[in-house]
Short mmCIF file of C-alpha atoms and ligand atoms in Angstrom, two decimals:
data_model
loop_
_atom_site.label_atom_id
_atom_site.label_comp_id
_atom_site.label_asym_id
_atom_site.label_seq_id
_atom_site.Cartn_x
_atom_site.Cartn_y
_atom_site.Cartn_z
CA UNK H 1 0.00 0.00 0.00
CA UNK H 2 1.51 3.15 -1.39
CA UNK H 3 1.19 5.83 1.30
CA UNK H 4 2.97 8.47 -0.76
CA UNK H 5 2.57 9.13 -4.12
CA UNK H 6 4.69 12.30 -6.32
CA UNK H 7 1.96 15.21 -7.89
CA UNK H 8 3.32 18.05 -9.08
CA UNK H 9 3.64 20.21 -5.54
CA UNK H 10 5.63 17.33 -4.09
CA UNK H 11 5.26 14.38 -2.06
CA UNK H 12 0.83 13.57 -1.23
CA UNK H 13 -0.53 11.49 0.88
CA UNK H 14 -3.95 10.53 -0.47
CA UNK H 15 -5.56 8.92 2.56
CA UNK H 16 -4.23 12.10 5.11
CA UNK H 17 -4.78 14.64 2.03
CA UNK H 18 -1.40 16.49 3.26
CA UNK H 19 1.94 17.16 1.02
CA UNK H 20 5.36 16.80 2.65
CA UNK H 21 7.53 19.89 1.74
CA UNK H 22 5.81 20.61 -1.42
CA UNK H 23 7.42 23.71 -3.65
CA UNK H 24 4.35 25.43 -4.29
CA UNK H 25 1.22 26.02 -1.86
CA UNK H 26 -1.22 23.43 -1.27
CA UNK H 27 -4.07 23.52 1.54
CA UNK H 28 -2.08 21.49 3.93
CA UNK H 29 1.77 21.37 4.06
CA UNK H 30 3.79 18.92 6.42
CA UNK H 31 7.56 20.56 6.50
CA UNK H 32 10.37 18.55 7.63
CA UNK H 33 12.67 21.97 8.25
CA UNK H 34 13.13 25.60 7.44
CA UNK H 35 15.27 25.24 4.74
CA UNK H 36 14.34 26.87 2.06
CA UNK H 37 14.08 24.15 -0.28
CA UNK H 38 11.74 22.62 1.88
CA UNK H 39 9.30 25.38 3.44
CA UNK H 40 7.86 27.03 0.51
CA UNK H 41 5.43 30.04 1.79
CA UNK H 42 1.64 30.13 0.75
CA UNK H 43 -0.02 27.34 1.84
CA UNK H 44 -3.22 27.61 4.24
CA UNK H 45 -2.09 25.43 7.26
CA UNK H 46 1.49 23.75 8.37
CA UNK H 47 2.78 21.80 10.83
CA UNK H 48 5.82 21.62 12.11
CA UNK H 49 7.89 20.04 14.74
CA UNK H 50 7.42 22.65 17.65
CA UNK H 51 11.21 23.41 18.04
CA UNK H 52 11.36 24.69 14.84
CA UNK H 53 8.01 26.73 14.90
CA UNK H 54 9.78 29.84 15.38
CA UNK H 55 12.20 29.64 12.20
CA UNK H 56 8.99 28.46 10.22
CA UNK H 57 7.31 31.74 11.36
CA UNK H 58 10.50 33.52 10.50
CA UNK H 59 10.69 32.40 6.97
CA UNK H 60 6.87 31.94 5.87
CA UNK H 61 5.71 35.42 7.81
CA UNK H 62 3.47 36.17 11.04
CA UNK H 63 0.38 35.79 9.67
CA UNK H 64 0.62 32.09 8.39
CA UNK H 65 -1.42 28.70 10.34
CA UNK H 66 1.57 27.22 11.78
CA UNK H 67 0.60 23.73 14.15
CA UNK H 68 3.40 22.74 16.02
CA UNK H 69 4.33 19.16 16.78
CA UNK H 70 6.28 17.28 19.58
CA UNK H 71 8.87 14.80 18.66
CA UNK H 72 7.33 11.89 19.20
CA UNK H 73 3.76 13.03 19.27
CA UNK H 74 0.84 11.52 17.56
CA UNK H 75 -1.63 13.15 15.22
CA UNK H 76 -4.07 11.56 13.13
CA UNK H 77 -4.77 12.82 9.85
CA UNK H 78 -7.87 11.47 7.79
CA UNK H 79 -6.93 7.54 7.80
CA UNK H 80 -3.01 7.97 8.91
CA UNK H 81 -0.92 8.39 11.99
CA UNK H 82 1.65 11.37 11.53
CA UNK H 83 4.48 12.27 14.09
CA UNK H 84 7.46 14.11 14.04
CA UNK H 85 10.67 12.38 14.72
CA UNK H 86 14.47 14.14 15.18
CA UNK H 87 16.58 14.16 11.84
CA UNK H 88 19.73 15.79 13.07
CA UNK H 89 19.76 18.52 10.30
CA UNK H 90 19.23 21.72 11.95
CA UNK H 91 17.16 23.21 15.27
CA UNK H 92 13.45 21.27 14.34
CA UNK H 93 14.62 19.45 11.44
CA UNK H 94 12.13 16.22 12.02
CA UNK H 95 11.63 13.19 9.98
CA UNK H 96 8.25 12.53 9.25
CA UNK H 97 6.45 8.74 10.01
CA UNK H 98 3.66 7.78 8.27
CA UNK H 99 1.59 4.74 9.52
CA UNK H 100 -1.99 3.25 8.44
CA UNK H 101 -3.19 -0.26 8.94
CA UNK H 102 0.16 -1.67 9.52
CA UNK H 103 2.21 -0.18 6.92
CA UNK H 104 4.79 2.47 7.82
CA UNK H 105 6.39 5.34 5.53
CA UNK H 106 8.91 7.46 7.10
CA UNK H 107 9.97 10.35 4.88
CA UNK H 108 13.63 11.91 6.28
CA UNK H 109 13.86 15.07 5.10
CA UNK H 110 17.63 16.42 5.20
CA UNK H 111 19.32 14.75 8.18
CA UNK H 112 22.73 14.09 9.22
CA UNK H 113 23.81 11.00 11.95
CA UNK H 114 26.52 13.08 13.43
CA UNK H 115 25.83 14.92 16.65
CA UNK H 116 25.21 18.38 16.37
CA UNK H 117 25.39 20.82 19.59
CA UNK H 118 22.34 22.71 18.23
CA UNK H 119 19.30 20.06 17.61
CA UNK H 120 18.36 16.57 18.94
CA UNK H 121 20.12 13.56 17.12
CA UNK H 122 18.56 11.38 14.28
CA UNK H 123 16.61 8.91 15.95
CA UNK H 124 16.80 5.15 13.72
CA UNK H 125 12.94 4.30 12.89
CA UNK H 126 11.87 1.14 11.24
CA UNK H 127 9.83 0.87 8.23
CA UNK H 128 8.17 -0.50 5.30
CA UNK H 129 9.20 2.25 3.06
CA UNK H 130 11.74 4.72 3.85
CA UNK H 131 11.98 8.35 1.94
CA UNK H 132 15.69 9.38 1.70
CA UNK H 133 17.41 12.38 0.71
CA UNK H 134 20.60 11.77 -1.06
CA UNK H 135 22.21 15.48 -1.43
CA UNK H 136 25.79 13.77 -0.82
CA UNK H 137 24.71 10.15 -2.45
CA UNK H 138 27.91 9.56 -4.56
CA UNK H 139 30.84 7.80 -2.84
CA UNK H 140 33.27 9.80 -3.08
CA UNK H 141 31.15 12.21 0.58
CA UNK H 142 32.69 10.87 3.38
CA UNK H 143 33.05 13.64 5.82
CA UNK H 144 35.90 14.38 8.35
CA UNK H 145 35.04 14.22 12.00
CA UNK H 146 33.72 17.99 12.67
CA UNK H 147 36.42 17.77 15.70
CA UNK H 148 39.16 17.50 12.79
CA UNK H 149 37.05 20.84 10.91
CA UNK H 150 36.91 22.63 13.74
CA UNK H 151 40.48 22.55 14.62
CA UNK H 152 41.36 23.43 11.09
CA UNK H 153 39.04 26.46 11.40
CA UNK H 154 41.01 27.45 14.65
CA UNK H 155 44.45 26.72 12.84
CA UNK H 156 43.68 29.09 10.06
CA UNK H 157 42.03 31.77 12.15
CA UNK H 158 45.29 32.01 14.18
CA UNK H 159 47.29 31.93 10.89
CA UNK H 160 45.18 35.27 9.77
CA UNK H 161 45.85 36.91 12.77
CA UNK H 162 49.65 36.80 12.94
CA UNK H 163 49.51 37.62 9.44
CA UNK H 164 47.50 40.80 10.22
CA UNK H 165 43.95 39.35 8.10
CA UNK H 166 40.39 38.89 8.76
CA UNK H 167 39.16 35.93 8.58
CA UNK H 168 35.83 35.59 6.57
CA UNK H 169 34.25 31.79 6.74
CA UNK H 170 31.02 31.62 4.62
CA UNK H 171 28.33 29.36 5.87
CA UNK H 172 24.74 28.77 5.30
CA UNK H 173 22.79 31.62 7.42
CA UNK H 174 20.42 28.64 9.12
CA UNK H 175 22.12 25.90 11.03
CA UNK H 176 25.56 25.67 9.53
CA UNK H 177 26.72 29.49 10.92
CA UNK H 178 24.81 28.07 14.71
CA UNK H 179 26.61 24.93 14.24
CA UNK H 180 29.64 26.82 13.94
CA UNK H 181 29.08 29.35 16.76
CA UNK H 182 28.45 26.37 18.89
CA UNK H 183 31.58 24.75 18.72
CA UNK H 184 34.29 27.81 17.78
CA UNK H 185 36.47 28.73 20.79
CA UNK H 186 35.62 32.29 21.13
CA UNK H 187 38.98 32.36 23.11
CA UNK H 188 41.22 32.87 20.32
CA UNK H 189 39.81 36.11 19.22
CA UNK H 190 36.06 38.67 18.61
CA UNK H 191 33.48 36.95 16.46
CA UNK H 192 31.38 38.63 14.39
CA UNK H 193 28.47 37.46 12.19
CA UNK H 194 26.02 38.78 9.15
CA UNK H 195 23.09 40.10 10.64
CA UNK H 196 20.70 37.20 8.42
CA UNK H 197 23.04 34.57 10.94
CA UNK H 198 22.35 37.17 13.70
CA UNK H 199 18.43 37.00 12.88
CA UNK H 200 18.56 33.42 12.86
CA UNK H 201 20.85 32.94 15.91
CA UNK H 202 18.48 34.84 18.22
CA UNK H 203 16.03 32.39 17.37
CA UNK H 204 18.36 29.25 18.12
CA UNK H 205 19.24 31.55 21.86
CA UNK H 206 15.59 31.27 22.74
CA UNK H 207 15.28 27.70 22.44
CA UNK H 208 18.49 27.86 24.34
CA UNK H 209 21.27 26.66 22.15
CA UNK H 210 24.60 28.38 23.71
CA UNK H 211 26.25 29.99 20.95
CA UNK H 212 29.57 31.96 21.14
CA UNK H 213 29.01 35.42 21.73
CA UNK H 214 29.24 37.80 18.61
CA UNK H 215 29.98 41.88 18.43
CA UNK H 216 30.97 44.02 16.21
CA UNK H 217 34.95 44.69 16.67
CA UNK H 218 37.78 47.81 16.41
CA UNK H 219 40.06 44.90 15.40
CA UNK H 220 38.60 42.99 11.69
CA UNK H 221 42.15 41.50 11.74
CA UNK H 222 41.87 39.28 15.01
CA UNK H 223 38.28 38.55 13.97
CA UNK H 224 36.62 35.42 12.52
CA UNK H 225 32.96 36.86 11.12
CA UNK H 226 30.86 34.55 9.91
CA UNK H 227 28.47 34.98 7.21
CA UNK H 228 26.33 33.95 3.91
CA UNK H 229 27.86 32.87 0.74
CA UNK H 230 25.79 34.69 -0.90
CA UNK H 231 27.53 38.09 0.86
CA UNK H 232 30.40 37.10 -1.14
CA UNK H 233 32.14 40.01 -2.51
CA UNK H 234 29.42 42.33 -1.42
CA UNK H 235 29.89 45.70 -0.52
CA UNK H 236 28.90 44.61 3.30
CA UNK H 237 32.06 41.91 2.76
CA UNK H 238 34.85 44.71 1.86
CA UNK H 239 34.59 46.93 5.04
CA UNK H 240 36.95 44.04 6.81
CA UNK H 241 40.00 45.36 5.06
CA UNK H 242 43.08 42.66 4.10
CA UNK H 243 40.87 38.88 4.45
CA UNK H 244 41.27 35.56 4.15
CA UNK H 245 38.23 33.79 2.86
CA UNK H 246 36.65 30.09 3.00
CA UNK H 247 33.61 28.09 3.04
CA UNK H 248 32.56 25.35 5.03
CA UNK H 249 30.38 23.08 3.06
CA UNK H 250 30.50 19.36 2.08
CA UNK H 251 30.77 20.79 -1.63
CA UNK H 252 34.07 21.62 -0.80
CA UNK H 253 35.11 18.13 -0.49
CA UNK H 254 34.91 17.94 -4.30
CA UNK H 255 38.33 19.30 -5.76
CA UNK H 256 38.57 22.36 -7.84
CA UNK H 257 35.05 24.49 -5.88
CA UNK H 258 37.05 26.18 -3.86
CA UNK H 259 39.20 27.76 -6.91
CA UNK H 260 36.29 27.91 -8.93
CA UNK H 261 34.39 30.06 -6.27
CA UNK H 262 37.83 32.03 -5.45
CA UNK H 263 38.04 31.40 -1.89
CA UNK H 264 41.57 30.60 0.18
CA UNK H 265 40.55 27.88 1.83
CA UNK H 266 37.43 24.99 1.97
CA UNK H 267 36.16 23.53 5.01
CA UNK H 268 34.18 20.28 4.72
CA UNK H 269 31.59 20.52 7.10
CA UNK H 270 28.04 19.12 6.00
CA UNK H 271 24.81 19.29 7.77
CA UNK H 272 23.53 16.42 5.31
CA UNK H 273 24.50 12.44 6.00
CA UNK H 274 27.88 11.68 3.57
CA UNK H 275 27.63 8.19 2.00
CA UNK H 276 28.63 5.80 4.72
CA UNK H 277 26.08 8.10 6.82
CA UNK H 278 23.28 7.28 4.33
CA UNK H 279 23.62 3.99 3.70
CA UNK H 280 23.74 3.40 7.54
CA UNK H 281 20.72 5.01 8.06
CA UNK H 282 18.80 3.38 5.56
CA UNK H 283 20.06 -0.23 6.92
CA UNK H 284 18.85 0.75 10.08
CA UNK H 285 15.04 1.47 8.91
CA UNK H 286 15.43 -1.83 7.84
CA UNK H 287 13.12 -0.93 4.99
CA UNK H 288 12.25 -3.13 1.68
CA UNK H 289 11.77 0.02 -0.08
CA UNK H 290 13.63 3.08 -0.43
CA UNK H 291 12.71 6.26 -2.76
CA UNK H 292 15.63 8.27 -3.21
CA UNK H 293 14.96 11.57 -3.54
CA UNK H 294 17.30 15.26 -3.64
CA UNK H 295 20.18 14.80 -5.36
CA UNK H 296 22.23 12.01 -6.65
CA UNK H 297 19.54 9.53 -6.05
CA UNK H 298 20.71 7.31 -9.37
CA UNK H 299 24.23 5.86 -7.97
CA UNK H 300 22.60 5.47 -4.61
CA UNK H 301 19.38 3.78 -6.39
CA UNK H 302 21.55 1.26 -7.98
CA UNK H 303 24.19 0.69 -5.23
CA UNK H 304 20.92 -0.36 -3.21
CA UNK H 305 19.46 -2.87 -6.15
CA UNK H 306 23.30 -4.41 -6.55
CA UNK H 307 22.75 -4.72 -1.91
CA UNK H 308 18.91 -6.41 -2.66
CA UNK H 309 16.78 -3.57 -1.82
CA UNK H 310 13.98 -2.50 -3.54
CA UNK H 311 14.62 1.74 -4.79
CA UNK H 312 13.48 4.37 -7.12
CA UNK H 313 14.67 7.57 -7.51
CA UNK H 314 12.13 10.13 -7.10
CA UNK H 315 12.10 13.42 -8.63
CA UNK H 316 10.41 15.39 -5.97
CA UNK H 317 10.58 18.66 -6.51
CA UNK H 318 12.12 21.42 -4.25
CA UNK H 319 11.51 25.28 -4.27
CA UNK H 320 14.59 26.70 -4.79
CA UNK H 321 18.10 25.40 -5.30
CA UNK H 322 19.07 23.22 -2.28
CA UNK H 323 21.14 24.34 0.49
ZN1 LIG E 401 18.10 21.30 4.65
ZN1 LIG E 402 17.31 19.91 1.34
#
């Protein structure tokens, strides 16, 4: 029994008439986070897992029907069971299980099996059919412990300063710049950050998440600021003087990005599961059949058939270009 089925907003599920992170608005939306790839604005009614309620609001406006969920909580919708289960993304990010008359979906949204200082960790669930992301689904993603990144972050950061630079590290504005702020040693010098991570940080303080303290500095060239890659030679970017710049992303474990997007240095930090990560993760569900969604779902599709599973790629759609 097919609990999901692909129309043209995105993932539906007939019998609880509700779309999971569907790109344009429908009447009822189910979002797994705030990314926005994944919470499109518009729709009539949401829910949400309640930690993330706030950055919902934030992106989707103060007027919207937001119902927030508990991890772990039970709703019924029409003729299925819906709850909201930790995917280790970002602050809310929630898997989504799906059960009625026995069978059980679970769709992950973006998630990540490393621990992560700022939300609760991916929680294993079994199931019939299991919905995967594969963002990083090639092979070649296997991450560095974010222990090793971090150190190399503090390495280069001291570098700048005896060389008299700023240090400018580009990072998505929701969850990677917290992540970061969470586990930089605001010891070694000021931090600074874009006021779209400042926004978005405030949020993450008052569902208290300890984050390193940021100010605006007399001294660019003992600071680390932290902001967007889209600020990226931006006027707001040049007031720092002499910088050094990098990125962390997993993109920049593929060779030639970080030239390509002129930077001095890559940092592989990814708030997405790398290969070992997803194929873990999908064992664990101990599903027969995986859709593969977001990304490179084709190697991942076959490396599954070649293992005996059961897997289609699906092209659900996202709103914008994903994060
Ligand atoms: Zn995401
Ligand atoms: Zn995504």
């Amino acid at each position: 029994m097919a609990l999901l089925e692909l129309r043209e907003p995105g993932l539906y599920c007939p019998a609880g008439d509700f779309y999971i992170d569907p790109a344009a608005p429908v009447d009822r939306a189910i979002v797994t986070h705030t990314h926005s790839d994944h919470a499109c604005p518009g729709s009539r009614a949401y829910l949400t897992a309640r930690v993330g309620q706030s950055l919902l609001r934030e992106r989707i406006g103060a007027e919207a029907s937001i119902q927030p969920c508990d991890y772990g909580e039970t709703l019924t919708l029409g003729a299925v069971r819906v709850s909201f289960h930790p995917a280790g993304h970002i602050l809310g990010s929630a898997q989504i299980r799906l059960e009625q008359g026995g069978e059980v979906w679970v769709v992950s949204g973006d998630y990540k099996l490393e621990l992560d200082p700022t939300c609760a960790p991916f929680e294993p669930i079994r199931c019939h059919t299991f919905v995967t992301e594969s963002t990083f689904g090639l092979p070649i993603f296997r991450w560095p412990t974010e222990t090793e990144t971090i150190a190399a972050i503090h390495a280069w950061w001291r570098a700048n300063q005896e060389a008299g630079k700023a240090s400018l590290l580009f990072a998505h504005a929701l969850g990677k710049a917290q992540r970061l702020l969470a586990r930089i040693d605001g010891s070694i010098g000021p931090i600074h950050a874009h006021e779209s991570v400042e926004r978005l940080s405030a949020i993450y303080h008052g569902q208290g998440i300890a984050l390193a303290p940021t100010a605006p500095t007399a001294d660019w060239r003992r600071a680390l600021i932290i902001a967007p890659p889209w600020s990226q030679g931006s006027d707001w970017a040049r007031r720092f003087g002499t910088v050094s710049t990098a990125l962390a992303s997993g993109w920049m474990r593929i060779r030639g990005t970080r030239r390509r997007r002129s930077l001095d240095r890559g940092f592989v930090l990814s708030d997405h599961a790398d290969w070992p990560a997803l194929l873990r993760a999908i064992d664990e569900t101990r599903a027969e059949t995986v859709w593969v969604t977001h990304g490179y779902g084709n190697p991942l599709v076959r490396w599954l058939h070649e293992h005996g599973r059961q897997a289609i790629a699906v092209a659900a759609p996202l709103a914008e270009s994903p994060s």
